[in-house]
Amino acid sequence: QPFFPKMGGLERNTRTLCSALIDIGYNTRLVTETTSSGDEKYPFQVQRINTVSQLYRRIRGADLVITNGGNLSLRAVVPATFRNLPYGVIYHGFRGFKKGENDASLVSLKNRLRHQLASRAKFNVFTSTKSKQMTGVPEERAHVVLNPVDKQLQDLYDDSKLKEKRAKGAPFLFAGRLIEGKGILLLAKALRRLDQEHQFELIVAGEGSDEDRFWSHVKNLRTIDVEMVGRLSADELIPRYQLSKALLVPTTTHVEGNPLVIA
Protein backbone atom coordinates (compact mmCIF):
# COMPACT_ATOMS: atom_id res chain seq x y z
CA GLN A 1 0.00 0.00 0.00
CA PRO A 2 2.61 2.68 0.90
CA PHE A 3 4.41 4.21 -2.07
CA PHE A 4 5.31 7.56 -3.61
CA PRO A 5 4.19 10.31 -3.89
CA LYS A 6 3.73 9.76 -0.14
CA MET A 7 7.06 10.17 1.64
CA GLY A 8 8.31 7.88 4.39
CA GLY A 9 10.48 4.93 5.28
CA LEU A 10 8.13 2.29 3.87
CA GLU A 11 7.75 4.17 0.61
CA ARG A 12 11.50 4.57 0.19
CA ASN A 13 12.11 0.97 1.24
CA THR A 14 9.70 -0.30 -1.42
CA ARG A 15 11.45 1.69 -4.13
CA THR A 16 14.85 0.40 -2.97
CA LEU A 17 13.60 -3.20 -3.08
CA CYS A 18 12.11 -2.94 -6.57
CA SER A 19 15.16 -1.16 -7.96
CA ALA A 20 17.47 -3.81 -6.49
CA LEU A 21 15.40 -6.63 -8.04
CA ILE A 22 15.65 -4.89 -11.42
CA ASP A 23 19.43 -4.52 -10.99
CA ILE A 24 19.92 -8.26 -10.48
CA GLY A 25 17.86 -9.13 -13.52
CA TYR A 26 14.30 -9.73 -12.38
CA ASN A 27 11.27 -8.41 -14.24
CA THR A 28 9.66 -6.44 -11.42
CA ARG A 29 6.19 -4.94 -11.21
CA LEU A 30 4.97 -2.82 -8.31
CA VAL A 31 1.25 -2.87 -7.59
CA THR A 32 0.11 -0.21 -5.12
CA GLU A 33 -3.09 1.32 -3.79
CA THR A 34 -1.47 4.75 -3.42
CA THR A 35 -2.84 7.12 -6.03
CA SER A 36 -0.83 9.68 -7.96
CA SER A 37 -1.66 12.42 -10.43
CA GLY A 38 1.95 12.77 -11.55
CA ASP A 39 4.01 10.98 -14.17
CA GLU A 40 6.96 9.85 -12.04
CA LYS A 41 9.54 7.67 -13.80
CA TYR A 42 10.84 4.50 -12.18
CA PRO A 43 13.15 1.73 -13.46
CA PHE A 44 10.33 -0.76 -12.80
CA GLN A 45 6.68 -0.92 -13.82
CA VAL A 46 4.21 0.76 -11.43
CA GLN A 47 0.52 -0.13 -11.52
CA ARG A 48 -1.90 1.77 -9.29
CA ILE A 49 -5.11 -0.01 -8.31
CA ASN A 50 -8.04 0.44 -5.92
CA THR A 51 -9.76 -2.98 -5.78
CA VAL A 52 -8.76 -6.52 -4.85
CA SER A 53 -10.07 -7.78 -8.18
CA GLN A 54 -7.59 -5.50 -9.97
CA LEU A 55 -4.81 -6.88 -7.78
CA TYR A 56 -5.92 -10.45 -8.55
CA ARG A 57 -5.59 -9.75 -12.28
CA ARG A 58 -2.21 -8.01 -11.88
CA ILE A 59 -0.50 -10.93 -10.11
CA ARG A 60 -1.57 -13.40 -12.80
CA GLY A 61 1.52 -15.05 -14.24
CA ALA A 62 3.88 -13.88 -11.47
CA ASP A 63 6.63 -16.18 -10.19
CA LEU A 64 6.75 -14.60 -6.73
CA VAL A 65 4.61 -12.11 -4.81
CA ILE A 66 6.32 -9.93 -2.18
CA THR A 67 4.43 -7.72 0.26
CA ASN A 68 6.29 -4.80 1.82
CA GLY A 69 3.76 -2.69 3.63
CA GLY A 70 4.68 -3.06 7.27
CA ASN A 71 2.73 -6.28 7.77
CA LEU A 72 1.41 -9.36 6.02
CA SER A 73 -1.18 -7.98 3.59
CA LEU A 74 -4.19 -10.28 3.39
CA ARG A 75 -5.33 -8.44 0.26
CA ALA A 76 -2.13 -9.49 -1.51
CA VAL A 77 -1.34 -12.88 0.03
CA VAL A 78 -4.84 -14.41 -0.11
CA PRO A 79 -5.14 -13.88 -3.91
CA ALA A 80 -1.62 -15.29 -4.29
CA THR A 81 -2.65 -18.34 -2.28
CA PHE A 82 -5.72 -18.86 -4.46
CA ARG A 83 -3.49 -18.75 -7.52
CA ASN A 84 -1.00 -21.12 -5.87
CA LEU A 85 1.78 -18.53 -6.18
CA PRO A 86 4.76 -18.47 -3.80
CA TYR A 87 4.96 -15.34 -1.65
CA GLY A 88 7.30 -13.61 0.77
CA VAL A 89 6.62 -10.95 3.37
CA ILE A 90 8.70 -8.03 4.65
CA TYR A 91 7.61 -6.73 8.08
CA HIS A 92 8.32 -3.43 9.78
CA GLY A 93 6.61 -4.38 13.04
CA PHE A 94 4.47 -7.11 14.56
CA ARG A 95 1.14 -5.37 15.22
CA GLY A 96 -0.60 -7.72 12.81
CA PHE A 97 0.15 -10.62 15.13
CA LYS A 98 -1.10 -9.12 18.38
CA LYS A 99 -3.91 -11.05 20.03
CA GLY A 100 -7.27 -9.37 20.32
CA GLU A 101 -8.99 -8.89 23.67
CA ASN A 102 -11.61 -11.40 22.60
CA ASP A 103 -10.35 -14.57 20.92
CA ALA A 104 -13.50 -14.62 18.80
CA SER A 105 -13.03 -11.05 17.61
CA LEU A 106 -12.50 -10.20 13.95
CA VAL A 107 -9.07 -8.79 14.81
CA SER A 108 -8.03 -12.05 16.45
CA LEU A 109 -9.32 -14.12 13.52
CA LYS A 110 -7.35 -11.98 11.06
CA ASN A 111 -4.23 -12.31 13.19
CA ARG A 112 -4.52 -16.09 13.33
CA LEU A 113 -4.98 -16.16 9.56
CA ARG A 114 -1.89 -13.97 9.14
CA HIS A 115 0.10 -16.35 11.33
CA GLN A 116 -0.99 -19.36 9.26
CA LEU A 117 -0.11 -17.60 6.01
CA ALA A 118 3.25 -16.46 7.41
CA SER A 119 4.03 -20.05 8.35
CA ARG A 120 3.49 -21.06 4.72
CA ALA A 121 5.43 -18.16 3.18
CA LYS A 122 8.65 -18.80 1.29
CA PHE A 123 10.27 -16.23 3.56
CA ASN A 124 9.46 -13.71 6.27
CA VAL A 125 11.90 -10.80 6.57
CA PHE A 126 11.93 -8.65 9.72
CA THR A 127 13.75 -5.36 10.30
CA SER A 128 14.33 -6.14 13.98
CA THR A 129 14.97 -9.24 16.09
CA LYS A 130 12.13 -8.26 18.43
CA SER A 131 9.61 -8.32 15.60
CA LYS A 132 10.80 -11.77 14.57
CA GLN A 133 10.48 -13.09 18.13
CA MET A 134 7.01 -11.62 18.68
CA THR A 135 5.49 -13.15 15.55
CA GLY A 136 6.58 -16.72 16.29
CA VAL A 137 6.79 -17.83 12.65
CA PRO A 138 8.90 -20.94 11.89
CA GLU A 139 12.61 -20.23 12.33
CA GLU A 140 13.54 -21.67 8.95
CA ARG A 141 11.25 -19.15 7.24
CA ALA A 142 12.25 -16.09 9.31
CA HIS A 143 15.16 -13.73 8.67
CA VAL A 144 16.28 -10.39 10.12
CA VAL A 145 17.58 -7.82 7.62
CA LEU A 146 18.10 -4.19 8.64
CA ASN A 147 16.64 -1.43 6.51
CA PRO A 148 18.80 -0.60 3.48
CA VAL A 149 20.26 2.68 2.31
CA ASP A 150 19.31 3.21 -1.33
CA LYS A 151 22.40 3.36 -3.55
CA GLN A 152 20.56 6.01 -5.57
CA LEU A 153 21.30 8.36 -2.67
CA GLN A 154 25.00 7.49 -2.56
CA ASP A 155 26.08 10.35 -4.82
CA LEU A 156 24.36 12.78 -2.49
CA TYR A 157 26.65 11.76 0.38
CA ASP A 158 29.86 13.63 -0.41
CA ASP A 159 32.58 12.84 2.12
CA SER A 160 34.19 16.25 1.67
CA LYS A 161 30.94 17.97 2.61
CA LEU A 162 30.38 15.67 5.57
CA LYS A 163 33.83 16.56 6.88
CA GLU A 164 33.21 20.29 6.68
CA LYS A 165 33.17 21.97 10.05
CA ARG A 166 29.60 22.83 10.88
CA ALA A 167 28.95 26.47 11.52
CA LYS A 168 28.47 27.61 15.09
CA GLY A 169 24.80 27.48 15.96
CA ALA A 170 23.99 24.71 13.46
CA PRO A 171 20.36 23.60 13.78
CA PHE A 172 18.97 20.34 15.07
CA LEU A 173 16.89 18.27 12.62
CA PHE A 174 13.70 16.22 12.85
CA ALA A 175 12.80 14.27 9.70
CA GLY A 176 9.73 12.07 9.49
CA ARG A 177 5.97 11.89 9.58
CA LEU A 178 4.39 14.47 11.85
CA ILE A 179 2.25 12.08 13.87
CA GLU A 180 2.08 11.53 17.62
CA GLY A 181 3.62 8.05 17.31
CA LYS A 182 6.83 9.58 15.96
CA GLY A 183 7.23 11.48 19.22
CA ILE A 184 6.61 15.01 17.97
CA LEU A 185 4.40 15.93 20.94
CA LEU A 186 7.08 14.66 23.32
CA LEU A 187 9.54 16.76 21.35
CA ALA A 188 7.28 19.80 21.71
CA LYS A 189 7.13 19.27 25.47
CA ALA A 190 10.94 19.12 25.65
CA LEU A 191 11.27 22.31 23.60
CA ARG A 192 8.91 24.16 25.93
CA ARG A 193 10.98 23.08 28.94
CA LEU A 194 14.21 24.27 27.28
CA ASP A 195 12.75 27.54 26.03
CA GLN A 196 14.09 30.77 27.58
CA GLU A 197 17.02 28.88 29.09
CA HIS A 198 18.63 27.78 25.82
CA GLN A 199 18.80 29.27 22.35
CA PHE A 200 18.96 27.13 19.22
CA GLU A 201 17.18 26.29 15.97
CA LEU A 202 15.22 23.18 15.02
CA ILE A 203 14.39 22.24 11.42
CA VAL A 204 11.27 20.06 11.10
CA ALA A 205 11.03 18.23 7.77
CA GLY A 206 7.88 16.26 7.04
CA GLU A 207 4.12 16.37 7.10
CA GLY A 208 1.38 14.46 8.88
CA SER A 209 -1.96 14.47 10.64
CA ASP A 210 -0.60 15.98 13.89
CA GLU A 211 1.33 18.81 12.27
CA ASP A 212 -1.08 21.48 13.52
CA ARG A 213 -1.02 20.07 17.07
CA PHE A 214 2.77 20.19 17.12
CA TRP A 215 2.88 23.72 15.73
CA SER A 216 0.34 24.98 18.28
CA HIS A 217 2.77 23.93 21.05
CA VAL A 218 5.92 25.49 19.60
CA LYS A 219 4.86 28.54 17.59
CA ASN A 220 5.19 30.91 20.56
CA LEU A 221 8.60 29.78 21.81
CA ARG A 222 10.86 32.75 22.57
CA THR A 223 14.46 31.52 22.38
CA ILE A 224 14.03 28.40 20.26
CA ASP A 225 13.38 28.89 16.57
CA VAL A 226 11.34 26.08 14.98
CA GLU A 227 11.24 26.12 11.17
CA MET A 228 8.68 23.89 9.45
CA VAL A 229 10.00 23.13 5.96
CA GLY A 230 7.36 20.57 4.92
CA ARG A 231 7.98 17.41 2.93
CA LEU A 232 11.36 17.37 1.22
CA SER A 233 12.72 15.19 -1.55
CA ALA A 234 15.86 13.16 -0.89
CA ASP A 235 17.91 15.70 -2.86
CA GLU A 236 16.61 18.47 -0.60
CA LEU A 237 16.86 16.51 2.64
CA ILE A 238 20.49 15.32 2.43
CA PRO A 239 21.94 18.87 2.71
CA ARG A 240 19.82 19.34 5.83
CA TYR A 241 21.54 16.32 7.36
CA GLN A 242 24.95 17.60 6.36
CA LEU A 243 24.44 21.01 7.95
CA SER A 244 22.65 19.90 11.12
CA LYS A 245 24.12 19.52 14.59
CA ALA A 246 22.17 16.34 15.38
CA LEU A 247 19.18 14.28 14.22
CA LEU A 248 16.34 13.94 16.74
CA VAL A 249 14.34 10.68 16.68
CA PRO A 250 11.94 10.87 19.65
CA THR A 251 9.75 7.91 18.64
CA THR A 252 7.31 6.95 21.39
CA THR A 253 4.38 4.70 20.51
CA HIS A 254 5.90 3.24 17.34
CA VAL A 255 8.07 0.16 17.82
CA GLU A 256 10.87 0.94 15.37
CA GLY A 257 13.31 -1.47 13.82
CA ASN A 258 16.12 0.46 12.15
CA PRO A 259 14.56 3.79 11.13
CA LEU A 260 15.53 4.91 7.65
CA VAL A 261 16.08 8.47 8.84
CA ILE A 262 18.96 7.12 10.96
CA ALA A 263 20.33 4.89 8.21
XYZ file of C-alpha atoms in Angstrom:
263
model
C 0.000 0.000 0.000
C 2.609 2.684 0.901
C 4.409 4.208 -2.068
C 5.312 7.560 -3.614
C 4.191 10.311 -3.890
C 3.728 9.763 -0.140
C 7.061 10.166 1.640
C 8.309 7.883 4.391
C 10.481 4.932 5.278
C 8.134 2.291 3.866
C 7.746 4.174 0.607
C 11.502 4.568 0.186
C 12.109 0.967 1.236
C 9.703 -0.301 -1.422
C 11.451 1.689 -4.131
C 14.847 0.398 -2.974
C 13.603 -3.203 -3.076
C 12.106 -2.942 -6.566
C 15.165 -1.157 -7.962
C 17.475 -3.813 -6.489
C 15.400 -6.626 -8.036
C 15.649 -4.889 -11.419
C 19.428 -4.519 -10.992
C 19.925 -8.263 -10.480
C 17.862 -9.133 -13.522
C 14.298 -9.732 -12.378
C 11.268 -8.405 -14.235
C 9.661 -6.439 -11.417
C 6.194 -4.938 -11.213
C 4.972 -2.821 -8.308
C 1.247 -2.872 -7.585
C 0.111 -0.210 -5.119
C -3.094 1.323 -3.787
C -1.474 4.752 -3.422
C -2.842 7.122 -6.035
C -0.832 9.683 -7.960
C -1.656 12.417 -10.430
C 1.947 12.767 -11.552
C 4.012 10.980 -14.174
C 6.962 9.850 -12.043
C 9.537 7.673 -13.802
C 10.844 4.498 -12.183
C 13.146 1.732 -13.465
C 10.329 -0.758 -12.800
C 6.681 -0.921 -13.825
C 4.211 0.759 -11.435
C 0.520 -0.134 -11.521
C -1.895 1.771 -9.288
C -5.111 -0.015 -8.313
C -8.041 0.436 -5.923
C -9.756 -2.976 -5.783
C -8.757 -6.521 -4.846
C -10.073 -7.783 -8.178
C -7.588 -5.503 -9.968
C -4.813 -6.885 -7.777
C -5.924 -10.445 -8.548
C -5.589 -9.746 -12.276
C -2.213 -8.010 -11.875
C -0.499 -10.930 -10.113
C -1.572 -13.398 -12.796
C 1.523 -15.054 -14.238
C 3.876 -13.885 -11.472
C 6.629 -16.180 -10.194
C 6.748 -14.603 -6.726
C 4.608 -12.106 -4.814
C 6.317 -9.927 -2.177
C 4.428 -7.716 0.263
C 6.293 -4.801 1.821
C 3.756 -2.694 3.632
C 4.680 -3.058 7.272
C 2.729 -6.277 7.774
C 1.408 -9.357 6.017
C -1.175 -7.979 3.591
C -4.195 -10.281 3.389
C -5.334 -8.437 0.261
C -2.134 -9.489 -1.513
C -1.339 -12.882 0.031
C -4.842 -14.412 -0.113
C -5.140 -13.885 -3.909
C -1.623 -15.290 -4.290
C -2.646 -18.345 -2.279
C -5.722 -18.864 -4.458
C -3.487 -18.746 -7.525
C -0.997 -21.116 -5.865
C 1.781 -18.529 -6.175
C 4.761 -18.466 -3.798
C 4.958 -15.338 -1.651
C 7.297 -13.610 0.769
C 6.618 -10.952 3.369
C 8.697 -8.026 4.652
C 7.612 -6.734 8.079
C 8.318 -3.428 9.781
C 6.611 -4.378 13.038
C 4.475 -7.105 14.555
C 1.145 -5.371 15.222
C -0.603 -7.720 12.813
C 0.154 -10.621 15.128
C -1.097 -9.118 18.380
C -3.908 -11.053 20.031
C -7.268 -9.373 20.320
C -8.993 -8.887 23.666
C -11.613 -11.404 22.602
C -10.352 -14.575 20.917
C -13.504 -14.621 18.796
C -13.027 -11.048 17.606
C -12.505 -10.205 13.955
C -9.068 -8.793 14.807
C -8.032 -12.051 16.451
C -9.317 -14.121 13.517
C -7.352 -11.978 11.065
C -4.234 -12.307 13.186
C -4.525 -16.088 13.325
C -4.976 -16.162 9.557
C -1.888 -13.968 9.144
C 0.103 -16.350 11.327
C -0.991 -19.356 9.257
C -0.109 -17.605 6.010
C 3.247 -16.459 7.410
C 4.028 -20.055 8.351
C 3.492 -21.062 4.716
C 5.429 -18.162 3.178
C 8.646 -18.801 1.288
C 10.271 -16.231 3.556
C 9.463 -13.708 6.275
C 11.904 -10.803 6.568
C 11.928 -8.649 9.718
C 13.748 -5.365 10.301
C 14.329 -6.140 13.983
C 14.970 -9.236 16.092
C 12.129 -8.258 18.427
C 9.614 -8.321 15.596
C 10.796 -11.773 14.570
C 10.478 -13.092 18.131
C 7.007 -11.615 18.676
C 5.494 -13.147 15.548
C 6.576 -16.718 16.292
C 6.786 -17.831 12.647
C 8.903 -20.938 11.887
C 12.605 -20.226 12.325
C 13.538 -21.674 8.950
C 11.250 -19.153 7.239
C 12.247 -16.093 9.306
C 15.159 -13.728 8.671
C 16.282 -10.387 10.121
C 17.578 -7.815 7.625
C 18.103 -4.194 8.641
C 16.641 -1.427 6.510
C 18.802 -0.603 3.481
C 20.262 2.678 2.307
C 19.311 3.213 -1.328
C 22.398 3.356 -3.554
C 20.556 6.012 -5.569
C 21.296 8.356 -2.671
C 24.997 7.491 -2.565
C 26.079 10.348 -4.824
C 24.364 12.782 -2.486
C 26.655 11.759 0.380
C 29.858 13.629 -0.414
C 32.581 12.839 2.120
C 34.185 16.246 1.673
C 30.938 17.969 2.607
C 30.377 15.671 5.569
C 33.829 16.561 6.885
C 33.211 20.294 6.682
C 33.167 21.972 10.052
C 29.597 22.830 10.876
C 28.948 26.469 11.521
C 28.474 27.614 15.087
C 24.804 27.483 15.957
C 23.989 24.714 13.458
C 20.355 23.601 13.777
C 18.967 20.340 15.069
C 16.895 18.274 12.620
C 13.699 16.220 12.853
C 12.801 14.274 9.697
C 9.729 12.067 9.485
C 5.965 11.895 9.577
C 4.391 14.467 11.854
C 2.247 12.082 13.875
C 2.076 11.527 17.618
C 3.620 8.051 17.306
C 6.825 9.581 15.962
C 7.233 11.480 19.225
C 6.613 15.007 17.965
C 4.400 15.929 20.939
C 7.084 14.661 23.319
C 9.543 16.763 21.349
C 7.280 19.803 21.705
C 7.130 19.271 25.472
C 10.936 19.123 25.649
C 11.267 22.306 23.600
C 8.909 24.158 25.927
C 10.983 23.085 28.942
C 14.207 24.269 27.277
C 12.755 27.537 26.026
C 14.085 30.765 27.582
C 17.025 28.879 29.094
C 18.633 27.779 25.824
C 18.797 29.272 22.352
C 18.957 27.129 19.219
C 17.181 26.293 15.971
C 15.218 23.177 15.019
C 14.389 22.239 11.423
C 11.266 20.060 11.102
C 11.033 18.226 7.768
C 7.878 16.259 7.044
C 4.118 16.374 7.097
C 1.376 14.458 8.878
C -1.964 14.472 10.639
C -0.605 15.977 13.891
C 1.330 18.814 12.267
C -1.084 21.485 13.522
C -1.022 20.065 17.074
C 2.771 20.195 17.124
C 2.884 23.723 15.732
C 0.341 24.984 18.279
C 2.765 23.933 21.053
C 5.923 25.487 19.598
C 4.859 28.538 17.588
C 5.189 30.915 20.563
C 8.599 29.775 21.813
C 10.861 32.748 22.572
C 14.460 31.524 22.383
C 14.030 28.396 20.262
C 13.378 28.893 16.565
C 11.339 26.078 14.985
C 11.244 26.119 11.175
C 8.676 23.891 9.450
C 10.004 23.128 5.964
C 7.361 20.571 4.917
C 7.979 17.414 2.929
C 11.364 17.366 1.220
C 12.725 15.191 -1.554
C 15.865 13.160 -0.894
C 17.912 15.699 -2.861
C 16.608 18.472 -0.604
C 16.860 16.513 2.641
C 20.489 15.315 2.432
C 21.943 18.866 2.711
C 19.818 19.341 5.826
C 21.536 16.319 7.364
C 24.949 17.599 6.362
C 24.445 21.008 7.946
C 22.645 19.901 11.119
C 24.120 19.520 14.586
C 22.167 16.337 15.382
C 19.179 14.276 14.224
C 16.344 13.944 16.736
C 14.339 10.684 16.678
C 11.939 10.865 19.647
C 9.750 7.906 18.637
C 7.310 6.947 21.391
C 4.380 4.702 20.513
C 5.898 3.239 17.343
C 8.072 0.161 17.815
C 10.872 0.939 15.374
C 13.314 -1.470 13.822
C 16.122 0.458 12.152
C 14.560 3.789 11.126
C 15.535 4.908 7.648
C 16.075 8.470 8.840
C 18.962 7.123 10.962
C 20.327 4.892 8.207
